[in-house]
Short mmCIF file of C-alpha atoms in Angstrom, two decimals:
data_model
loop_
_atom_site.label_atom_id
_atom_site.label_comp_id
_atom_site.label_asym_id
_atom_site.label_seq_id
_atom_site.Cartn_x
_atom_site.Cartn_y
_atom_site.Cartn_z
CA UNK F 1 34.49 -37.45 -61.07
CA UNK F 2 32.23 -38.69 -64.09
CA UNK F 3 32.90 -36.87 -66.75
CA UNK F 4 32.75 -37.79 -70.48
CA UNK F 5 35.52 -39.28 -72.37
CA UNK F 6 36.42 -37.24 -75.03
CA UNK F 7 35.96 -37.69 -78.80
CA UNK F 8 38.28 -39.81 -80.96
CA UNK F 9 40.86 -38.36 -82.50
CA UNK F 10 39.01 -35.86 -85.18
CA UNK F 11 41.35 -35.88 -88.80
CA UNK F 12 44.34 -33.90 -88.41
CA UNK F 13 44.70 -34.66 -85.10
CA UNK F 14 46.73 -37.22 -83.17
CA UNK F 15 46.43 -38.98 -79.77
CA UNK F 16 49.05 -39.20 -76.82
CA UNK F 17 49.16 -41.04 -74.11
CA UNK F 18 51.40 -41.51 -70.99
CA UNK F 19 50.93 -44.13 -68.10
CA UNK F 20 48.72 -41.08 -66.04
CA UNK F 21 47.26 -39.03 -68.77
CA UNK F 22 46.10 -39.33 -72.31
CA UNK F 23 45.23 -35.88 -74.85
CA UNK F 24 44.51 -35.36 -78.56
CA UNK F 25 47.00 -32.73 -80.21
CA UNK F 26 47.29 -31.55 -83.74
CA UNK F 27 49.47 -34.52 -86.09
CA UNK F 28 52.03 -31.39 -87.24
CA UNK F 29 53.53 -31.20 -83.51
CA UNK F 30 56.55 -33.68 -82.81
CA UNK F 31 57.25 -35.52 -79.51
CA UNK F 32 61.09 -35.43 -77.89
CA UNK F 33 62.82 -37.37 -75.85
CA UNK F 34 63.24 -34.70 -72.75
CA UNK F 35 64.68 -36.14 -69.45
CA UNK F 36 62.62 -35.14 -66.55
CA UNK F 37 59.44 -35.31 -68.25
CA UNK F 38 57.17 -38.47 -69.01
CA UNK F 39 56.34 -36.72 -72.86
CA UNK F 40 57.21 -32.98 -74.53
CA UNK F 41 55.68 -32.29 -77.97
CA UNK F 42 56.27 -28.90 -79.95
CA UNK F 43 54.56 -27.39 -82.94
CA UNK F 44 53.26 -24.20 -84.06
CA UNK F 45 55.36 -22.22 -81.88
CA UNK F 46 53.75 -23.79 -78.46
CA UNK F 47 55.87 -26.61 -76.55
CA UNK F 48 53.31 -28.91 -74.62
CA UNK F 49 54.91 -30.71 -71.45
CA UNK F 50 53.44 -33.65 -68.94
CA UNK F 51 55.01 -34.19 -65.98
CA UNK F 52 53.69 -36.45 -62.86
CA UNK F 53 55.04 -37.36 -59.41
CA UNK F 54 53.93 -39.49 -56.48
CA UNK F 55 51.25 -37.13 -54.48
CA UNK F 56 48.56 -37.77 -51.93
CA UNK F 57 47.76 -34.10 -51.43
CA UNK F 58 44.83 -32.30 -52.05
CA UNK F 59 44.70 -30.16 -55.50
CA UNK F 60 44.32 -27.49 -53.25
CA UNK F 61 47.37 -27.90 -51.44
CA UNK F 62 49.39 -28.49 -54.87
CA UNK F 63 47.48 -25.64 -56.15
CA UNK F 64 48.63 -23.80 -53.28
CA UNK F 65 52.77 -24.44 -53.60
CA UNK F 66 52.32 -23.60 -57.31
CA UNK F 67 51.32 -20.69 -56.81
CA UNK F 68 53.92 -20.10 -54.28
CA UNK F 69 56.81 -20.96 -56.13
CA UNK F 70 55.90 -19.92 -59.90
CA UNK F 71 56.86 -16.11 -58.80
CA UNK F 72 60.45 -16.92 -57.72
CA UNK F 73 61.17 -19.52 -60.37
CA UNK F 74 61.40 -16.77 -63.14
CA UNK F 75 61.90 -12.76 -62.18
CA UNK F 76 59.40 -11.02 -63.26
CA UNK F 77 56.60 -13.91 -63.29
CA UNK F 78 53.23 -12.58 -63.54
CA UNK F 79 50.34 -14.98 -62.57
CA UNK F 80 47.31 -13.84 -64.49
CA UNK F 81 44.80 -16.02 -63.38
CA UNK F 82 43.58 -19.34 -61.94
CA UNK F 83 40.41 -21.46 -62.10
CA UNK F 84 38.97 -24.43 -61.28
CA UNK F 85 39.27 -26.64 -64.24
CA UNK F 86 36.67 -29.59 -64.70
CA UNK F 87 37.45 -31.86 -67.69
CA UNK F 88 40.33 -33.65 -66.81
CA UNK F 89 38.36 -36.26 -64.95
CA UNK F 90 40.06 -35.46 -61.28
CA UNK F 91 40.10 -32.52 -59.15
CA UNK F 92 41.74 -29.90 -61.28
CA UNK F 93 43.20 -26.14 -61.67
CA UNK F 94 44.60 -24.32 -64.47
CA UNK F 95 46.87 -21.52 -64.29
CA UNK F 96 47.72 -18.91 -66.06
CA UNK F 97 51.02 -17.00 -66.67
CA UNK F 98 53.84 -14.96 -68.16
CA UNK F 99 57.14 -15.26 -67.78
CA UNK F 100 59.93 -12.96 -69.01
CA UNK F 101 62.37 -14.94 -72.01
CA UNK F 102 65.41 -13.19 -73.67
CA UNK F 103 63.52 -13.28 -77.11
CA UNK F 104 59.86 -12.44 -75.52
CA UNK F 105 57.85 -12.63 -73.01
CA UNK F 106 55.70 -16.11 -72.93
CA UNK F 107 52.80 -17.32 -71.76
CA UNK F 108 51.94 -20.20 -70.35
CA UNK F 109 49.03 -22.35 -69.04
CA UNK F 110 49.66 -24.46 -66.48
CA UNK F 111 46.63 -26.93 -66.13
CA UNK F 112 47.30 -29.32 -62.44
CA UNK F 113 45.52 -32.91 -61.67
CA UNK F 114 45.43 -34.74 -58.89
CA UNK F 115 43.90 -38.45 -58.18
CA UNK F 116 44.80 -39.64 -54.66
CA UNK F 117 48.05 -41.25 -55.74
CA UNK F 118 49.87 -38.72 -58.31
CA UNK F 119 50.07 -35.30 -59.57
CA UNK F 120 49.88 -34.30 -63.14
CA UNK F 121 51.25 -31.26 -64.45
CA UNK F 122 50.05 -30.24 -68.24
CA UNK F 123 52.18 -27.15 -69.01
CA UNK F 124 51.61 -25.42 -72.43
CA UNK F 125 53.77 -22.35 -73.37
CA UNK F 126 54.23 -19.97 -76.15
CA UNK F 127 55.00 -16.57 -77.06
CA UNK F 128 52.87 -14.26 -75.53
CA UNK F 129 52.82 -12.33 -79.10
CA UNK F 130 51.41 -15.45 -80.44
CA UNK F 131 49.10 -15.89 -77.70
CA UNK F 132 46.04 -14.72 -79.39
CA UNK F 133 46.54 -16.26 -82.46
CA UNK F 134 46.89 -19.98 -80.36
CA UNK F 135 44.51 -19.79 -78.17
CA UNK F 136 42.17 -22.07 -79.99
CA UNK F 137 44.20 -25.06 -80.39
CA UNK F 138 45.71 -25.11 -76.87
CA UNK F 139 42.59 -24.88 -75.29
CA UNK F 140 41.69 -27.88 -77.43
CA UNK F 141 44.21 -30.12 -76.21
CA UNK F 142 43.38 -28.68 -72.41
CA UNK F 143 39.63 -29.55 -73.07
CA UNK F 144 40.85 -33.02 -73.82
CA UNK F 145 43.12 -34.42 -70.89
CA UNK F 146 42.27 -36.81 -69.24
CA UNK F 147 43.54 -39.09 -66.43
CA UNK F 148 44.51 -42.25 -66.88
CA UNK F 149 44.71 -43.47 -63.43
CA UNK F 150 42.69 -44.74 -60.35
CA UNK F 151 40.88 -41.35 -59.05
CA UNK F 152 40.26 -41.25 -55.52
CA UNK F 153 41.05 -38.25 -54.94
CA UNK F 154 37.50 -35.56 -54.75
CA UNK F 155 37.12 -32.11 -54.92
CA UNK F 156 36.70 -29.61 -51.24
CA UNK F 157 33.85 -27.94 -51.24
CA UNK F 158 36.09 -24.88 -50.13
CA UNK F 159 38.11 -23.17 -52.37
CA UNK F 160 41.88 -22.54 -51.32
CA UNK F 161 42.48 -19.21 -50.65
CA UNK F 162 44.48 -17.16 -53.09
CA UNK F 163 48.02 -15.33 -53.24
CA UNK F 164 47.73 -11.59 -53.63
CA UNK F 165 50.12 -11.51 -56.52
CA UNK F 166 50.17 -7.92 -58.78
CA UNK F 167 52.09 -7.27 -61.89
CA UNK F 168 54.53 -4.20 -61.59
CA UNK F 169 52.74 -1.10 -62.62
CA UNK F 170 55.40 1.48 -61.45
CA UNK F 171 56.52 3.46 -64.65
CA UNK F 172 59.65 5.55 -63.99
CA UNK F 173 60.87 8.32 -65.52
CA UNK F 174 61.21 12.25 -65.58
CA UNK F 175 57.62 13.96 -63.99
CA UNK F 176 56.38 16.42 -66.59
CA UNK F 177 52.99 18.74 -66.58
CA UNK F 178 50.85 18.67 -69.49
CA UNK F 179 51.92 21.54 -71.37
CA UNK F 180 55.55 20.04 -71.09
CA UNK F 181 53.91 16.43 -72.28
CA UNK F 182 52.19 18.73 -75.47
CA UNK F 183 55.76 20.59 -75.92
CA UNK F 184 57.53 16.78 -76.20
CA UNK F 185 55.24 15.50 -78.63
CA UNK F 186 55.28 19.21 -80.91
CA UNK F 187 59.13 17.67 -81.75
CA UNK F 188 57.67 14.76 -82.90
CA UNK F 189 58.92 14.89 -87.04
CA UNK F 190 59.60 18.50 -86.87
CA UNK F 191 63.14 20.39 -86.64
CA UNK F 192 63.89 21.85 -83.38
CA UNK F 193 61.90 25.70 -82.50
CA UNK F 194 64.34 27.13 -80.35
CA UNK F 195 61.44 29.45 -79.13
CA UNK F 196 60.06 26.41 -77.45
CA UNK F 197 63.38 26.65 -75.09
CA UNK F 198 61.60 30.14 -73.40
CA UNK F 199 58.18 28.25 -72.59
CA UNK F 200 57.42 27.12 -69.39
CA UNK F 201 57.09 23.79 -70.98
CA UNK F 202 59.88 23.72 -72.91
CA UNK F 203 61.97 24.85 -69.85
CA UNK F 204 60.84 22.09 -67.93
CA UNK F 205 62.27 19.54 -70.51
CA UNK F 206 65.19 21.12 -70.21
CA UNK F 207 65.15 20.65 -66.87
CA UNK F 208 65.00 17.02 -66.28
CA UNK F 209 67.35 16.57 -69.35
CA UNK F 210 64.78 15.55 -72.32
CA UNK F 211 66.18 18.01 -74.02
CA UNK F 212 69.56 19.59 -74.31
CA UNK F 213 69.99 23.95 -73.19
CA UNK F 214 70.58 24.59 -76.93
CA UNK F 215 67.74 22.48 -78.31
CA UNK F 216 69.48 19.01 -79.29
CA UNK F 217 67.09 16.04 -78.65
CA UNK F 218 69.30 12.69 -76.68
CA UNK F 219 69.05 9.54 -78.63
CA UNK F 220 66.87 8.27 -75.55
CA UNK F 221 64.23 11.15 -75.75
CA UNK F 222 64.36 10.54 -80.14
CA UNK F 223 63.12 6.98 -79.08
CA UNK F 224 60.78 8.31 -76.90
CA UNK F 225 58.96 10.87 -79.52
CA UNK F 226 59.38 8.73 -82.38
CA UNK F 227 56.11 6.89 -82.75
CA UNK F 228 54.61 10.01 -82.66
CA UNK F 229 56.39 11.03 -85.75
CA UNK F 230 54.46 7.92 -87.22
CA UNK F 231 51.64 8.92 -86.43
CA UNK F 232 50.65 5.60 -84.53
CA UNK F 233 47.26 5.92 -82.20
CA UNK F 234 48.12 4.82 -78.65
CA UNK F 235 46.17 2.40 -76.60
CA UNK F 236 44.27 3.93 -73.86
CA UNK F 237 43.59 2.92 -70.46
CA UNK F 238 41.23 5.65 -68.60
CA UNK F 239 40.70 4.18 -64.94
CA UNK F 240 38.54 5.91 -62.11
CA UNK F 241 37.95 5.12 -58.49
CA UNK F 242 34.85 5.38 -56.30
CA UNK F 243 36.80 8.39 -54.56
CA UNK F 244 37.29 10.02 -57.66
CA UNK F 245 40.64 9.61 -58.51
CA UNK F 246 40.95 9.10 -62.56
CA UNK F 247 44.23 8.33 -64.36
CA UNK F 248 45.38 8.07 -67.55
CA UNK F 249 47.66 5.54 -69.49
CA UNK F 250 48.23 6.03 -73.51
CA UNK F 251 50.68 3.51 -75.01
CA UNK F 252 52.14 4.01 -78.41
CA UNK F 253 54.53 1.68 -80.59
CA UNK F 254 57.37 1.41 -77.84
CA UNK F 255 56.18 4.96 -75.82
CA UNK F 256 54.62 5.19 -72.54
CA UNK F 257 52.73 7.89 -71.32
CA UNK F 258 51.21 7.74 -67.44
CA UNK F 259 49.13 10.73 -66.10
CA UNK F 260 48.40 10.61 -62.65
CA UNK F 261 45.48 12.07 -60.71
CA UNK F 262 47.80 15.18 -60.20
CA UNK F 263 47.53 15.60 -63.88
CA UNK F 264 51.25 15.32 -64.30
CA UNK F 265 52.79 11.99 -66.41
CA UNK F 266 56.00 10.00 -66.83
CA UNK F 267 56.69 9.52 -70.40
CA UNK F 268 58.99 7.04 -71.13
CA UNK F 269 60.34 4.61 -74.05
CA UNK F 270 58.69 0.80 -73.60
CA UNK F 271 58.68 -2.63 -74.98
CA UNK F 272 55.51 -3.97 -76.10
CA UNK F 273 55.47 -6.43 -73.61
CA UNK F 274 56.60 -4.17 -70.86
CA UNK F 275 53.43 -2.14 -71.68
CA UNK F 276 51.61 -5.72 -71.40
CA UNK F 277 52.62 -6.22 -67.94
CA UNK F 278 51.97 -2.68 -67.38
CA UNK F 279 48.39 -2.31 -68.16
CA UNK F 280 47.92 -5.94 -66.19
CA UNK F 281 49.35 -4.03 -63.11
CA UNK F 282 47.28 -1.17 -63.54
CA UNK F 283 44.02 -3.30 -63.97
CA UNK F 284 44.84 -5.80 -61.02
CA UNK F 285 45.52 -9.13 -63.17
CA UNK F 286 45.87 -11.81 -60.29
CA UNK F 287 44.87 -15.03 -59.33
CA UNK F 288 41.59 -14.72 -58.66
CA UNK F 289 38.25 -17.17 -58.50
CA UNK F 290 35.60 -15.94 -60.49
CA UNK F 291 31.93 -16.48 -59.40
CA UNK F 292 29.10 -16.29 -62.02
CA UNK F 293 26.17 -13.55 -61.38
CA UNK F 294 22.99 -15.26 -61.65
CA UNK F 295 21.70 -12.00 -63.36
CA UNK F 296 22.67 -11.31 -66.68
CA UNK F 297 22.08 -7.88 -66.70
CA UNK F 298 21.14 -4.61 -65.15
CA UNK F 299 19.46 -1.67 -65.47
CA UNK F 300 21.67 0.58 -67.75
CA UNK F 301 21.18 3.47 -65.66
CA UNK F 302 21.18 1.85 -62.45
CA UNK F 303 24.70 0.56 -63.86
CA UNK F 304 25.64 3.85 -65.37
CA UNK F 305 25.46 5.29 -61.66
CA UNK F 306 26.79 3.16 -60.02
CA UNK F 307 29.92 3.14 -62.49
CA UNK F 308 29.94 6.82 -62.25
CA UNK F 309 31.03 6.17 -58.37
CA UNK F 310 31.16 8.65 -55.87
CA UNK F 311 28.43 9.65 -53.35
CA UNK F 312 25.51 9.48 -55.28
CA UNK F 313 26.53 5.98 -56.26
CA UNK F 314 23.21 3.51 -56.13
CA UNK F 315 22.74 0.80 -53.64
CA UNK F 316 21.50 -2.67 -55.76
CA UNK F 317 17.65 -3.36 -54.92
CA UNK F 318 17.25 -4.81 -52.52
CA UNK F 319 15.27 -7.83 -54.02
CA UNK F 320 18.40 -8.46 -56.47
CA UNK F 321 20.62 -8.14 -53.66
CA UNK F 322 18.70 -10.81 -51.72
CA UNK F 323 18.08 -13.12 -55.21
CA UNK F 324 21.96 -13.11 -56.49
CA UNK F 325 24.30 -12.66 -52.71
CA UNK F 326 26.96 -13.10 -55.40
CA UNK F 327 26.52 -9.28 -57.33
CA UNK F 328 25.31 -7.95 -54.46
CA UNK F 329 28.92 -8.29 -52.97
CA UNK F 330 30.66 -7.40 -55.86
CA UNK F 331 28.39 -4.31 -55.92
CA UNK F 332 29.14 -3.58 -52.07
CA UNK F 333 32.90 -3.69 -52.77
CA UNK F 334 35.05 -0.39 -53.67
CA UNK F 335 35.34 -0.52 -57.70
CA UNK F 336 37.98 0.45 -60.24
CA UNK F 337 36.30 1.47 -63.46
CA UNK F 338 38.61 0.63 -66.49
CA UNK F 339 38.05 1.69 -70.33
CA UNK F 340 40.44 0.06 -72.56
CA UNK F 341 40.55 1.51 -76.26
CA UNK F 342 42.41 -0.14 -79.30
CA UNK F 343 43.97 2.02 -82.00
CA UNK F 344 41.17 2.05 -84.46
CA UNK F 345 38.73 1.52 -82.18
CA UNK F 346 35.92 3.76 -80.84
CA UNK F 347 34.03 1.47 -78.19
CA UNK F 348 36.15 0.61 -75.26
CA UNK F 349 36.71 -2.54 -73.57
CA UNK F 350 35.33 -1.63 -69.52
CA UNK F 351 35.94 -3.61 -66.53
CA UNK F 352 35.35 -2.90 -62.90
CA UNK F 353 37.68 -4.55 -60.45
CA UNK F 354 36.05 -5.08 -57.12
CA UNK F 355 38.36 -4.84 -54.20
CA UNK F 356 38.96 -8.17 -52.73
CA UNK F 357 36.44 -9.89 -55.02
CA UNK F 358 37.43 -9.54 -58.89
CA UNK F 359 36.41 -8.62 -61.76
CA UNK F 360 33.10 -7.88 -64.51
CA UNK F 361 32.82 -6.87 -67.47
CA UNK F 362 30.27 -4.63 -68.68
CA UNK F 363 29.16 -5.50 -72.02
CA UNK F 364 26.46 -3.84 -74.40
CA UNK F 365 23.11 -1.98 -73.83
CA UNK F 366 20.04 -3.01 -75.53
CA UNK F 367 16.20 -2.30 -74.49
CA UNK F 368 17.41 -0.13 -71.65
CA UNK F 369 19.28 -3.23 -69.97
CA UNK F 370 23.32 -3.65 -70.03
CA UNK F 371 25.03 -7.01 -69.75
CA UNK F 372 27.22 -7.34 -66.71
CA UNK F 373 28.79 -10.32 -66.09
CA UNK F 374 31.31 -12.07 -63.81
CA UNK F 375 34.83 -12.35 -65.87
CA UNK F 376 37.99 -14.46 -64.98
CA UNK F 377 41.58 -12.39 -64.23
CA UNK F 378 42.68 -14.32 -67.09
CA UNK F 379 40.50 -13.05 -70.08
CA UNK F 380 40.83 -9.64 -68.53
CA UNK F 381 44.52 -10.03 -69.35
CA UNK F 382 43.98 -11.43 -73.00
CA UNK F 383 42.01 -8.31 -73.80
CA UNK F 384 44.99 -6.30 -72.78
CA UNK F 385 47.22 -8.82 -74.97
CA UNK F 386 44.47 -7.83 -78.06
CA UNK F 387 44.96 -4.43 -77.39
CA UNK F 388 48.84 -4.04 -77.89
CA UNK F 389 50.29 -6.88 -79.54
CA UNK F 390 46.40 -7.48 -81.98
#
């Protein structure tokens, strides 16, 4: 695979190099011994790791058995994307994750090489509450691995198929209806009405113990209503379905709520990176492949309709269906509509997730055309990381 070298080490940076893989890293990180790896480096709150083994396999067929056993290696894995990575100068894949850690969840990119005789794994990890704030620098060092050894190993013209492989997005707790949800959140920073008790919302917290027959408030339901003492604004995920069905999912500092297309919700207290993996689950983050649209954008109200779902939902034109087979299949395919909304913000993130396919994002509107373009699992997840840990 010709590909450029890449650039000498620019000032402040530093180059490594083992006997199958070379990479330019910032000076500040340190290298340490580690046994079982050929080099580990760790700065800035990211830990860098190479690792390589005799192979003759296909990177599909490594790319395959990592996939396969990242889930089990750590409970509550969640794969967030993969794709096919071209710089390293040999067939490649990079792979995205997070794993559970006892101070913090942590994410990870996983970047895989192959060159007919070895197997290189690149694995870069940090926390996933630094995530944003690194992304930068370790897709730096990514962009510039490189092998070291003989390639003969080429890339198949057929992409490997792909695990279907969903975060958890089951939230549990106590049902309530809305007027309970209202009644919940009216304790919020306020002293206890016992008229409240003889409302058919108040009853109902009774009822599945949120509240006590006399009006005292369990230390679990006081963590539940406290950020809305604060006064925090919640993150909102609004998500619709060709059929219809619309849901609701509002996360505040450490509080869940979850309305359902019944109209009722769980509300429950959650970690910030619980609600992370909870909005992945709830927008589909897998491993997925993501294939460019050769249009840029569409007609906003072609778009609009067809977003709006149901059965007045458009058919694409035929002409761009026959000029970009690509869209045309993504437009074909059953969509989830998602709006994502940061505290603060008035202009949501939306992304449709077609079934089977994956996923667009539908960006802005100008001259009566709207941007829609193809967008990897992976970035889908990072917007959710923007939106609750900023």
């Amino acid at each position: 695979m010709a590909v450029p070298d890449p650039p000498a080490a620019a000032a402040g940076t530093t180059e490594d190099r083992t006997a199958r893989v070379r990479f330019t890293r910032p000076s500040s990180w340190r290298a340490e011994d580690t046994p079982g790896a050929d080099l580990r480096v760790r700065g800035d709150d990211v830990v860098l790791t190479v690792r390589s083994r005799p192979s003759d396999r296909s990177v599909g067929d490594e790319n395959a058995s990592l996939l396969e056993r990242l889930p089990g290696s750590v409970d509550g894995l969640l794969l967030t994307g993969c794709d096919v990575w071209t710089t390293a100068a040999a067939p490649a894949r990079l792979v995205e994750y997070v794993r559970p850690d006892e101070d913090g969840d942590v994410a990870g990119a996983h970047l895989v090489f192959v060159t007919g005789r070895h197997r290189v794994d690149v694995t870069v990890e940090r926390p996933l509450a630094r995530m944003t704030a690194t992304d930068d620098v370790v897709f730096a060092v990514l962009d510039s691995v490189r092998s070291l050894d003989r390639v003969t190993a080429t890339e198949s013209r057929t992409l490997e198929a792909l695990p279907v492989l969903l975060a958890g997005s089951t939230l549990t707790g106590p049902s309530l209806g809305a007027e309970a949800v209202a009644t919940l959140q009216n304790l919020a920073g306020k002293r206890w009405n016992p008229a409240l008790l003889r409302t058919d919302g108040g009853r109902e917290l009774v009822a599945a113990d949120l509240v006590g027959r006399f009006g005292t408030v369990p230390p679990e339901t006081a963590a539940v209503i406290a950020p809305w003492a604060e006064g925090v604004q919640p993150t909102t995920l609004d998500q619709h379905d060709d059929d219809g069905r619309v849901t609701r999912l509002q996360a505040w500092a450490g509080t869940v709520v979850d309305t359902g297309a019944d109209g009722r919700s769980v509300v429950a207290a959650v970690s910030a990176d619980r609600v992370v993996g909870l909005l992945a689950g709830r927008l589909g983050v897998r491993p997925t492949w993501t294939w460019p649209f050769r249009t840029p954008a569409l007609s906003a109200d072609l778009l609009d309709r067809r977003l709006a779902g149901g059965e007045s939902a458009p058919d694409l034109p035929t002409a761009l269906a026959e000029a970009d087979p690509r869209l045309a299949a993504f437009w074909a395919a059953p969509w989830t509509v998602s709006a994502l909304v940061r505290p603060g913000r008035t202009r949501p993130v939306v992304v449709v997730s077609a079934e089977g396919i994956g996923f667009a994002r539908v960006g802005r509107t100008e001259g009566g055309a709207t941007a829609f373009t193809a967008e990897a699992s992976a970035n889908v997840h990072r917007s959710v990381v923007r939106a609750v840990l900023g």
